[in-house]
Amino acid sequence: MRQLLLALFFLPSLLFAQSETLEIRGLVEKPQTLTVESFKKYPVQEGRDFKVVSASGQVRYTLESYRGVRLTDLLDAAVVQLPNQKEKGRYFVVATATDGYTAIFSHNDLFNNPTGEGVLVLFEENGKPIPAAQGAFVLISLTDKISGARHVKWLKTIDVRKVEE
């Protein structure tokens, strides 16, 4: 019975194994495959006391401290393909976890709004690497009232896409 309970406890971690890399792909000139080590070449953002809040308003947990990189910095390095500036409202970014969970941001959310300054890809929580149960990378949006909705654990890919007519 004990073995069964242990297996059930660790099953989510086994099913949704963390990815050691983060891919930035889609409509970018320079697709990226990043590791935690490669994040050191970007400006690191640090903060304290971030609450992950569910749709019901319940605080799921609090990050006492965190370190990460702005998503916009990662996208700038990948160089979003935007041949017609008048179409930037048709571009969006999809953050996807290994379990299929997604969060979406419009181009304007990220680059023309204060929201973009607070969308981070974390590599450290509470002074340590991201716990294995959450993957190597976690995406958060600091300005969301319901922060759990765009809290992506097991982050694996960032896709830049365009709405087609």
PDB file of C-alpha atoms in Angstrom:
ATOM      1  CA  MET A   1       0.000   0.000   0.000  1.00  0.00           C
ATOM      2  CA  ARG A   2       2.849   2.381   0.848  1.00  0.00           C
ATOM      3  CA  GLN A   3       4.391   1.837  -2.593  1.00  0.00           C
ATOM      4  CA  LEU A   4       1.078   2.649  -4.256  1.00  0.00           C
ATOM      5  CA  LEU A   5       0.750   5.872  -2.270  1.00  0.00           C
ATOM      6  CA  LEU A   6       4.297   6.883  -3.174  1.00  0.00           C
ATOM      7  CA  ALA A   7       3.630   6.137  -6.851  1.00  0.00           C
ATOM      8  CA  LEU A   8       0.476   8.263  -6.792  1.00  0.00           C
ATOM      9  CA  PHE A   9       2.360  11.091  -5.090  1.00  0.00           C
ATOM     10  CA  PHE A  10       5.115  11.133  -7.705  1.00  0.00           C
ATOM     11  CA  LEU A  11       2.903  10.335 -10.714  1.00  0.00           C
ATOM     12  CA  PRO A  12       2.361  13.970 -11.797  1.00  0.00           C
ATOM     13  CA  SER A  13       6.121  14.559 -11.825  1.00  0.00           C
ATOM     14  CA  LEU A  14       6.671  11.418 -13.875  1.00  0.00           C
ATOM     15  CA  LEU A  15       3.869  12.104 -16.358  1.00  0.00           C
ATOM     16  CA  PHE A  16       4.790  15.738 -16.874  1.00  0.00           C
ATOM     17  CA  ALA A  17       8.528  15.433 -16.636  1.00  0.00           C
ATOM     18  CA  GLN A  18      10.299  18.726 -16.618  1.00  0.00           C
ATOM     19  CA  SER A  19      11.931  19.916 -19.744  1.00  0.00           C
ATOM     20  CA  GLU A  20      15.516  21.002 -19.252  1.00  0.00           C
ATOM     21  CA  THR A  21      15.159  23.411 -22.168  1.00  0.00           C
ATOM     22  CA  LEU A  22      12.795  26.148 -23.256  1.00  0.00           C
ATOM     23  CA  GLU A  23      12.140  26.577 -26.971  1.00  0.00           C
ATOM     24  CA  ILE A  24      11.230  29.907 -28.522  1.00  0.00           C
ATOM     25  CA  ARG A  25       9.862  29.302 -31.972  1.00  0.00           C
ATOM     26  CA  GLY A  26       7.228  30.236 -34.518  1.00  0.00           C
ATOM     27  CA  LEU A  27       7.358  33.597 -36.256  1.00  0.00           C
ATOM     28  CA  VAL A  28      10.861  34.472 -35.105  1.00  0.00           C
ATOM     29  CA  GLU A  29      14.047  35.028 -37.095  1.00  0.00           C
ATOM     30  CA  LYS A  30      16.276  33.283 -34.559  1.00  0.00           C
ATOM     31  CA  PRO A  31      14.583  30.308 -32.888  1.00  0.00           C
ATOM     32  CA  GLN A  32      16.100  29.660 -29.469  1.00  0.00           C
ATOM     33  CA  THR A  33      16.638  26.603 -27.314  1.00  0.00           C
ATOM     34  CA  LEU A  34      17.462  27.891 -23.855  1.00  0.00           C
ATOM     35  CA  THR A  35      18.749  26.284 -20.683  1.00  0.00           C
ATOM     36  CA  VAL A  36      18.835  27.726 -17.191  1.00  0.00           C
ATOM     37  CA  GLU A  37      22.521  28.428 -17.750  1.00  0.00           C
ATOM     38  CA  SER A  38      21.795  30.461 -20.891  1.00  0.00           C
ATOM     39  CA  PHE A  39      19.495  32.767 -18.897  1.00  0.00           C
ATOM     40  CA  LYS A  40      22.623  34.340 -17.375  1.00  0.00           C
ATOM     41  CA  LYS A  41      23.174  36.395 -20.536  1.00  0.00           C
ATOM     42  CA  TYR A  42      19.883  38.263 -19.978  1.00  0.00           C
ATOM     43  CA  PRO A  43      19.019  40.912 -17.396  1.00  0.00           C
ATOM     44  CA  VAL A  44      17.654  39.024 -14.405  1.00  0.00           C
ATOM     45  CA  GLN A  45      14.533  40.330 -12.682  1.00  0.00           C
ATOM     46  CA  GLU A  46      14.079  39.667  -8.985  1.00  0.00           C
ATOM     47  CA  GLY A  47      11.102  40.074  -6.737  1.00  0.00           C
ATOM     48  CA  ARG A  48       9.426  39.051  -3.518  1.00  0.00           C
ATOM     49  CA  ASP A  49       6.024  37.991  -2.230  1.00  0.00           C
ATOM     50  CA  PHE A  50       4.232  36.958  -5.421  1.00  0.00           C
ATOM     51  CA  LYS A  51       0.912  35.264  -4.767  1.00  0.00           C
ATOM     52  CA  VAL A  52      -0.491  32.655  -7.153  1.00  0.00           C
ATOM     53  CA  VAL A  53      -4.244  33.325  -6.965  1.00  0.00           C
ATOM     54  CA  SER A  54      -6.974  31.032  -8.322  1.00  0.00           C
ATOM     55  CA  ALA A  55     -10.140  32.167 -10.121  1.00  0.00           C
ATOM     56  CA  SER A  56     -12.016  31.884  -6.824  1.00  0.00           C
ATOM     57  CA  GLY A  57      -9.593  34.367  -5.263  1.00  0.00           C
ATOM     58  CA  GLN A  58      -7.856  31.741  -3.131  1.00  0.00           C
ATOM     59  CA  VAL A  59      -4.105  32.169  -2.693  1.00  0.00           C
ATOM     60  CA  ARG A  60      -2.667  28.849  -3.856  1.00  0.00           C
ATOM     61  CA  TYR A  61       0.835  29.675  -2.643  1.00  0.00           C
ATOM     62  CA  THR A  62       3.257  32.542  -2.261  1.00  0.00           C
ATOM     63  CA  LEU A  63       6.699  32.838  -3.756  1.00  0.00           C
ATOM     64  CA  GLU A  64       8.790  34.439  -1.054  1.00  0.00           C
ATOM     65  CA  SER A  65      11.336  35.355  -3.713  1.00  0.00           C
ATOM     66  CA  TYR A  66      11.831  34.714  -7.396  1.00  0.00           C
ATOM     67  CA  ARG A  67      14.350  35.280 -10.180  1.00  0.00           C
ATOM     68  CA  GLY A  68      13.675  35.206 -13.877  1.00  0.00           C
ATOM     69  CA  VAL A  69      13.922  36.916 -17.234  1.00  0.00           C
ATOM     70  CA  ARG A  70      11.316  39.079 -18.928  1.00  0.00           C
ATOM     71  CA  LEU A  71       9.543  37.269 -21.718  1.00  0.00           C
ATOM     72  CA  THR A  72       9.996  40.372 -23.877  1.00  0.00           C
ATOM     73  CA  ASP A  73      13.786  40.109 -23.503  1.00  0.00           C
ATOM     74  CA  LEU A  74      13.649  36.509 -24.713  1.00  0.00           C
ATOM     75  CA  LEU A  75      11.422  37.478 -27.640  1.00  0.00           C
ATOM     76  CA  ASP A  76      13.679  40.407 -28.547  1.00  0.00           C
ATOM     77  CA  ALA A  77      16.640  38.017 -28.759  1.00  0.00           C
ATOM     78  CA  ALA A  78      14.635  35.668 -30.988  1.00  0.00           C
ATOM     79  CA  VAL A  79      13.539  38.664 -33.149  1.00  0.00           C
ATOM     80  CA  VAL A  80       9.804  38.483 -33.809  1.00  0.00           C
ATOM     81  CA  GLN A  81       9.077  38.563 -37.558  1.00  0.00           C
ATOM     82  CA  LEU A  82       6.852  41.599 -37.898  1.00  0.00           C
ATOM     83  CA  PRO A  83       7.118  42.786 -41.524  1.00  0.00           C
ATOM     84  CA  ASN A  84       4.106  45.105 -41.291  1.00  0.00           C
ATOM     85  CA  GLN A  85       3.901  47.187 -38.096  1.00  0.00           C
ATOM     86  CA  LYS A  86       0.205  47.813 -38.759  1.00  0.00           C
ATOM     87  CA  GLU A  87      -0.437  44.100 -38.201  1.00  0.00           C
ATOM     88  CA  LYS A  88       1.186  43.812 -34.769  1.00  0.00           C
ATOM     89  CA  GLY A  89      -2.294  43.537 -33.230  1.00  0.00           C
ATOM     90  CA  ARG A  90      -2.653  40.192 -35.005  1.00  0.00           C
ATOM     91  CA  TYR A  91       0.385  38.646 -33.313  1.00  0.00           C
ATOM     92  CA  PHE A  92       0.219  36.648 -30.112  1.00  0.00           C
ATOM     93  CA  VAL A  93       2.445  34.474 -27.971  1.00  0.00           C
ATOM     94  CA  VAL A  94       1.482  31.039 -26.651  1.00  0.00           C
ATOM     95  CA  ALA A  95       3.323  29.664 -23.623  1.00  0.00           C
ATOM     96  CA  THR A  96       2.857  25.886 -23.404  1.00  0.00           C
ATOM     97  CA  ALA A  97       3.716  23.431 -20.657  1.00  0.00           C
ATOM     98  CA  THR A  98       4.731  19.805 -21.073  1.00  0.00           C
ATOM     99  CA  ASP A  99       1.227  18.819 -19.869  1.00  0.00           C
ATOM    100  CA  GLY A 100      -0.423  20.938 -22.579  1.00  0.00           C
ATOM    101  CA  TYR A 101      -1.488  23.834 -20.338  1.00  0.00           C
ATOM    102  CA  THR A 102      -1.282  27.157 -22.180  1.00  0.00           C
ATOM    103  CA  ALA A 103      -1.281  30.875 -21.525  1.00  0.00           C
ATOM    104  CA  ILE A 104      -1.693  33.478 -24.250  1.00  0.00           C
ATOM    105  CA  PHE A 105      -0.492  37.083 -24.521  1.00  0.00           C
ATOM    106  CA  SER A 106      -1.116  39.466 -27.382  1.00  0.00           C
ATOM    107  CA  HIS A 107       1.830  41.296 -28.895  1.00  0.00           C
ATOM    108  CA  ASN A 108       0.338  44.544 -27.608  1.00  0.00           C
ATOM    109  CA  ASP A 109       0.010  43.121 -24.066  1.00  0.00           C
ATOM    110  CA  LEU A 110       3.708  42.370 -24.047  1.00  0.00           C
ATOM    111  CA  PHE A 111       5.229  45.288 -25.934  1.00  0.00           C
ATOM    112  CA  ASN A 112       2.788  48.205 -25.601  1.00  0.00           C
ATOM    113  CA  ASN A 113       1.466  47.781 -22.094  1.00  0.00           C
ATOM    114  CA  PRO A 114       2.886  47.654 -18.550  1.00  0.00           C
ATOM    115  CA  THR A 115       1.830  43.986 -18.479  1.00  0.00           C
ATOM    116  CA  GLY A 116       4.849  43.063 -20.594  1.00  0.00           C
ATOM    117  CA  GLU A 117       7.301  44.273 -17.967  1.00  0.00           C
ATOM    118  CA  GLY A 118       5.846  41.772 -15.517  1.00  0.00           C
ATOM    119  CA  VAL A 119       5.670  38.617 -17.626  1.00  0.00           C
ATOM    120  CA  LEU A 120       8.624  36.594 -16.444  1.00  0.00           C
ATOM    121  CA  VAL A 121      10.095  33.195 -17.123  1.00  0.00           C
ATOM    122  CA  LEU A 122      11.362  32.083 -13.740  1.00  0.00           C
ATOM    123  CA  PHE A 123      14.316  29.817 -13.178  1.00  0.00           C
ATOM    124  CA  GLU A 124      14.492  30.262  -9.409  1.00  0.00           C
ATOM    125  CA  GLU A 125      11.939  30.339  -6.606  1.00  0.00           C
ATOM    126  CA  ASN A 126      12.624  30.981  -2.934  1.00  0.00           C
ATOM    127  CA  GLY A 127      16.391  31.082  -3.463  1.00  0.00           C
ATOM    128  CA  LYS A 128      16.560  27.694  -5.208  1.00  0.00           C
ATOM    129  CA  PRO A 129      16.126  26.287  -8.711  1.00  0.00           C
ATOM    130  CA  ILE A 130      12.491  25.659  -9.628  1.00  0.00           C
ATOM    131  CA  PRO A 131      11.336  22.479  -7.817  1.00  0.00           C
ATOM    132  CA  ALA A 132      11.360  19.382 -10.048  1.00  0.00           C
ATOM    133  CA  ALA A 133       7.596  19.046  -9.555  1.00  0.00           C
ATOM    134  CA  GLN A 134       7.159  22.323 -11.506  1.00  0.00           C
ATOM    135  CA  GLY A 135       9.791  21.907 -14.217  1.00  0.00           C
ATOM    136  CA  ALA A 136      12.940  23.903 -14.897  1.00  0.00           C
ATOM    137  CA  PHE A 137      10.982  26.985 -15.999  1.00  0.00           C
ATOM    138  CA  VAL A 138       7.772  28.642 -14.798  1.00  0.00           C
ATOM    139  CA  LEU A 139       6.001  31.548 -16.482  1.00  0.00           C
ATOM    140  CA  ILE A 140       4.200  34.142 -14.350  1.00  0.00           C
ATOM    141  CA  SER A 141       2.384  37.391 -15.038  1.00  0.00           C
ATOM    142  CA  LEU A 142       2.915  39.768 -12.136  1.00  0.00           C
ATOM    143  CA  THR A 143       0.082  42.139 -13.055  1.00  0.00           C
ATOM    144  CA  ASP A 144      -2.741  39.586 -13.425  1.00  0.00           C
ATOM    145  CA  LYS A 145      -5.403  39.740 -10.695  1.00  0.00           C
ATOM    146  CA  ILE A 146      -6.031  36.011 -11.140  1.00  0.00           C
ATOM    147  CA  SER A 147      -2.361  35.095 -11.456  1.00  0.00           C
ATOM    148  CA  GLY A 148      -2.990  31.353 -11.520  1.00  0.00           C
ATOM    149  CA  ALA A 149      -4.632  31.546 -14.946  1.00  0.00           C
ATOM    150  CA  ARG A 150      -1.353  32.425 -16.682  1.00  0.00           C
ATOM    151  CA  HIS A 151       0.935  30.608 -14.251  1.00  0.00           C
ATOM    152  CA  VAL A 152       2.595  27.982 -16.447  1.00  0.00           C
ATOM    153  CA  LYS A 153       4.566  25.267 -14.679  1.00  0.00           C
ATOM    154  CA  TRP A 154       6.618  22.788 -16.747  1.00  0.00           C
ATOM    155  CA  LEU A 155       7.081  25.546 -19.354  1.00  0.00           C
ATOM    156  CA  LYS A 156       8.422  23.990 -22.542  1.00  0.00           C
ATOM    157  CA  THR A 157       7.683  26.272 -25.506  1.00  0.00           C
ATOM    158  CA  ILE A 158       7.023  29.894 -26.372  1.00  0.00           C
ATOM    159  CA  ASP A 159       5.385  30.147 -29.810  1.00  0.00           C
ATOM    160  CA  VAL A 160       4.941  33.413 -31.687  1.00  0.00           C
ATOM    161  CA  ARG A 161       1.891  33.207 -33.960  1.00  0.00           C
ATOM    162  CA  LYS A 162      -0.333  35.411 -36.070  1.00  0.00           C
ATOM    163  CA  VAL A 163      -4.115  35.439 -36.305  1.00  0.00           C
ATOM    164  CA  GLU A 164      -5.026  34.527 -39.865  1.00  0.00           C
ATOM    165  CA  GLU A 165      -8.170  35.800 -41.579  1.00  0.00           C
TER     166      GLU A 165
END
